[in-house]
Tab-separated table of C-alpha atoms in Angstrom:
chain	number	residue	atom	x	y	z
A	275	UNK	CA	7.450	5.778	-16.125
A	276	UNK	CA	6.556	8.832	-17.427
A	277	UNK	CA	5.594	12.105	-16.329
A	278	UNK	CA	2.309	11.473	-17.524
A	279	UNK	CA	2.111	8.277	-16.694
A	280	UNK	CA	2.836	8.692	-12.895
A	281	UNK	CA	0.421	11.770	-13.155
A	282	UNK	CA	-2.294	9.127	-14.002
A	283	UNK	CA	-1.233	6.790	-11.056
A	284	UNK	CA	-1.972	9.952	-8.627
A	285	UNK	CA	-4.664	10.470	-10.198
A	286	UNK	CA	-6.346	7.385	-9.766
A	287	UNK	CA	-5.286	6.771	-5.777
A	288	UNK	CA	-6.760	10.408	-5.521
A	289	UNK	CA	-10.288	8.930	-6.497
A	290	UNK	CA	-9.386	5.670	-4.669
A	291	UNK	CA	-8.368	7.321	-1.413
A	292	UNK	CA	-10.366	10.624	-1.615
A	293	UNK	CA	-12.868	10.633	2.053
A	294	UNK	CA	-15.739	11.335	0.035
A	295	UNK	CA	-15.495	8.223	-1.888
A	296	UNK	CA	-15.098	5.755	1.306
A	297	UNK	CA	-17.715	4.393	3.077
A	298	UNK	CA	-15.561	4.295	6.254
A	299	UNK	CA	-16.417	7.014	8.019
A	300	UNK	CA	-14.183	6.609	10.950
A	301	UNK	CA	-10.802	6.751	9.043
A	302	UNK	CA	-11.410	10.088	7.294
A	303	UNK	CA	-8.581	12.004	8.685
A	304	UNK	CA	-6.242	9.017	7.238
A	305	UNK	CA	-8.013	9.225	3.993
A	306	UNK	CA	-7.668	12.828	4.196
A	307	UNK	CA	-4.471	13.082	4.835
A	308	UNK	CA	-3.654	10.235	2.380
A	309	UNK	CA	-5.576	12.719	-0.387
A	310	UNK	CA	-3.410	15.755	0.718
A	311	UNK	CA	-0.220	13.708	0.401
A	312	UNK	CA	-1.188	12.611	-2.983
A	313	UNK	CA	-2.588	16.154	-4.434
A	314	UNK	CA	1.159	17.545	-2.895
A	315	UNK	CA	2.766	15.547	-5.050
A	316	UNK	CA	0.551	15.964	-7.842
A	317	UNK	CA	1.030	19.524	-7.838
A	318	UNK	CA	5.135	18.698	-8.213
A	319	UNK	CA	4.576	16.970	-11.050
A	320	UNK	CA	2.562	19.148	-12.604
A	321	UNK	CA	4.455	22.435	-11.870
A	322	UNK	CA	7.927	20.525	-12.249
A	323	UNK	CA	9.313	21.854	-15.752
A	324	UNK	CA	11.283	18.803	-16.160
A	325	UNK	CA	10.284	16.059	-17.552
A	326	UNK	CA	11.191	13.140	-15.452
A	327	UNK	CA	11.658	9.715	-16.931
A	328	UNK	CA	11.410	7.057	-13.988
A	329	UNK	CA	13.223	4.136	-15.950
A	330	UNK	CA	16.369	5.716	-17.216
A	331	UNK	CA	18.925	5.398	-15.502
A	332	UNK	CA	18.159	1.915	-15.154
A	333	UNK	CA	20.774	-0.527	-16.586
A	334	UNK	CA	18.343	-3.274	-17.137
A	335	UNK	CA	15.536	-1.907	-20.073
A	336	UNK	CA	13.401	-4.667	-19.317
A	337	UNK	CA	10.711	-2.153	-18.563
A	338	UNK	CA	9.058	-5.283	-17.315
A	339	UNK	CA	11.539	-5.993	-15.063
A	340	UNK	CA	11.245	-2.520	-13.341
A	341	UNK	CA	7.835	-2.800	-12.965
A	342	UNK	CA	7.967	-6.023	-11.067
A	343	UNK	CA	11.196	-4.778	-9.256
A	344	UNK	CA	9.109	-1.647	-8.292
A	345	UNK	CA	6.278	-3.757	-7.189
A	346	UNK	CA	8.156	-5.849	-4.985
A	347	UNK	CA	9.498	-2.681	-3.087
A	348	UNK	CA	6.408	-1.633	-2.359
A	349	UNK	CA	5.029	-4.884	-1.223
A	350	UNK	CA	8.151	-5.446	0.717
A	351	UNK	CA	6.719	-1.559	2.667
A	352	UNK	CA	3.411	-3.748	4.148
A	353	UNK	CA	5.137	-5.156	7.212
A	354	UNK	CA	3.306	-5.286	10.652
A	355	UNK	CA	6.721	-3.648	12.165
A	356	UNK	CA	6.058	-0.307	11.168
A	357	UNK	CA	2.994	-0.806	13.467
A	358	UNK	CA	5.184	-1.552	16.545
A	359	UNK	CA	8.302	-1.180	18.435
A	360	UNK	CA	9.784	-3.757	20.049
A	361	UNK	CA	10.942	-3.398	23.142
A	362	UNK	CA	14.634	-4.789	25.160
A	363	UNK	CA	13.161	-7.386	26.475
A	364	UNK	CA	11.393	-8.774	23.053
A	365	UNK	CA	7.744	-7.957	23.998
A	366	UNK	CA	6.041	-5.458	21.441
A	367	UNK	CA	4.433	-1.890	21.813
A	368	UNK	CA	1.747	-0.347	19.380
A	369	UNK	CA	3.811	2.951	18.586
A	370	UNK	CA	2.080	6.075	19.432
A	371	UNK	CA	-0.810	8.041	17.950
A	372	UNK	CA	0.769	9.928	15.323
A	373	UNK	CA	3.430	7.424	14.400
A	374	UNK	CA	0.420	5.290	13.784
A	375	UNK	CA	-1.738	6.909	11.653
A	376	UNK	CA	1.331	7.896	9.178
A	377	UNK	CA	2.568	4.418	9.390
A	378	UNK	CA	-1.222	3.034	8.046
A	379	UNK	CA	-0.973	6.352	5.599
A	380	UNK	CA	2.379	5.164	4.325
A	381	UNK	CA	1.180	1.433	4.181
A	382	UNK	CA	-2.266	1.596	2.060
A	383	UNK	CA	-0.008	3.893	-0.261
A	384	UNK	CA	1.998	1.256	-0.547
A	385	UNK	CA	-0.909	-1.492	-1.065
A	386	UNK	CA	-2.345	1.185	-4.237
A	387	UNK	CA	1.064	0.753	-5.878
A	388	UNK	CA	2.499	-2.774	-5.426
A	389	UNK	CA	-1.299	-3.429	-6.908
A	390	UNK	CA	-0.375	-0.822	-10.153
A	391	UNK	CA	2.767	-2.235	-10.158
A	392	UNK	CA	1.968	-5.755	-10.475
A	393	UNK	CA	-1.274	-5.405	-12.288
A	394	UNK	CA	0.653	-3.312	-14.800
A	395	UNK	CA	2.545	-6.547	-16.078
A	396	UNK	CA	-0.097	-9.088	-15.668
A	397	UNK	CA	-1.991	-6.645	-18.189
A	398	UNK	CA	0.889	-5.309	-20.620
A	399	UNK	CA	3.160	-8.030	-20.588
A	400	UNK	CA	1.410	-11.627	-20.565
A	401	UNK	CA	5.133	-13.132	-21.828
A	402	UNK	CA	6.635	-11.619	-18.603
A	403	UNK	CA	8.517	-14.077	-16.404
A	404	UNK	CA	7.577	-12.058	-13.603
A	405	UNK	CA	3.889	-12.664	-14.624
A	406	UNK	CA	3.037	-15.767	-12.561
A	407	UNK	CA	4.892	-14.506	-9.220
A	408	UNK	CA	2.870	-10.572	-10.145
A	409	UNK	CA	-0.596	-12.567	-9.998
A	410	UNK	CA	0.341	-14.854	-7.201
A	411	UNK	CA	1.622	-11.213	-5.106
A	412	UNK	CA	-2.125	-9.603	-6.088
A	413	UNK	CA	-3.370	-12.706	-4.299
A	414	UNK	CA	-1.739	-12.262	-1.502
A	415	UNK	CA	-1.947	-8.435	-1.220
A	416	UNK	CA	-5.904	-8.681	-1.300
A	417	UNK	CA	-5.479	-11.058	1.183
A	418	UNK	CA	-3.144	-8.974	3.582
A	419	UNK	CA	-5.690	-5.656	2.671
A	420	UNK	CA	-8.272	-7.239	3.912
A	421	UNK	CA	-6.277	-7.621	7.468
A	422	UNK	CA	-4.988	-4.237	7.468
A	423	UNK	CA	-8.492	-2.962	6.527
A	424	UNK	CA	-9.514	-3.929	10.053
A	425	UNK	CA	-6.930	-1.911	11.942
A	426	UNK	CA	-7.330	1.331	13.567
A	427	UNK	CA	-5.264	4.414	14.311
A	428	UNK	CA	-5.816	3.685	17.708
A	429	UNK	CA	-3.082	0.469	17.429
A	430	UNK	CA	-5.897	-2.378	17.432
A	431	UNK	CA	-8.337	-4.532	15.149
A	432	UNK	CA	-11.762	-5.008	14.847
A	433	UNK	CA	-12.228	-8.929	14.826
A	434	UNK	CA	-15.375	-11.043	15.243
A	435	UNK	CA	-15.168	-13.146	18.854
A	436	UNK	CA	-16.516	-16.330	16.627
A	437	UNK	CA	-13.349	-15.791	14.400
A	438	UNK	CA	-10.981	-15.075	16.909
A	439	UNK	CA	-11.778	-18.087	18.466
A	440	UNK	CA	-11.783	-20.282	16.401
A	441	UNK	CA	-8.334	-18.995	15.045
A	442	UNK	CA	-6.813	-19.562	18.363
A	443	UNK	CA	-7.813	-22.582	18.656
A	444	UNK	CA	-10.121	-21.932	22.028
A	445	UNK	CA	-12.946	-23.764	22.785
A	446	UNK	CA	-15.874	-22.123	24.681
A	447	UNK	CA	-17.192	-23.804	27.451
């Protein structure tokens, strides 16, 4: 990827995760701190006299390839552990505060790029053999947003009662 290139992805997750453009009032200071991570690195790119080409170094030039290798790295990042720490005795423990709200930073970064990474072959390269497994991973990374989505910095969910029981299995009497 290109310098300009990756200077359009940072863009673009500027105006996706920018406060001002969410409706979610009550995860601003993520959002914000999500924007100042992104305009930081921006501001490298931009003042970095160097002109730094992602994909060499690469032995494999199946640019293709990358992309979907790059995707998966990301989409390997969205794992509930980072939310937790699990104690000796195998029980689990929301991890404080702070750890937190950089772990939900670092994890709807991640979302914003295995979804450019993946949506970058299904659109440039419809002979990809990657092409199937990219649209099947955008599937399931809408599906896994809308999860996260739900969580809060203060280590819980929001969930409707009707839904929770009925995923558990419950029965009300």
């Amino acid at each position: 990827m290109k310098k300009i290139e990756c200077a359009k992805l940072l863009k673009n997750l500027l105006k996706k995760y920018h406060p001002d453009t969410r409706g979610e009032k009550h995860q601003d200071q993520i959002y914000g701190e999500i924007t100042i991570q992104l305009t930081s690195a921006l501001n490298k790119l931009r003042t970095d006299k160097t002109q730094p080409v992602f994909l060499d170094g690469n032995k494999n030039k199946n640019i293709d390839y990358i992309y979907y290798r790059r995707g998966i790295q990301y989409y390997q990042d969205i794992h509930p552990s980072k939310f937790y720490n699990r104690n000796h005795d195998g029980t689990y423990q929301a991890k404080p505060r702070e750890d937190l709200s950089r772990a939900i930073k670092d994890t709807l970064i991640s979302f914003a790029l295995a979804e450019f990474y993946f949506n970058k072959i299904i659109e440039e390269y419809p002979r990809s053999p990657w092409l199937e497994d990219s649209k099947r991973k955008i599937q399931l990374l809408k599906k896994l947003y809308q999860r996260y989505s739900n969580m809060n910095s203060h280590g819980g969910y929001t969930i409707d009662s009707k839904q929770f029981v009925k995923q558990m299995g419950l029965k009300i009497l």
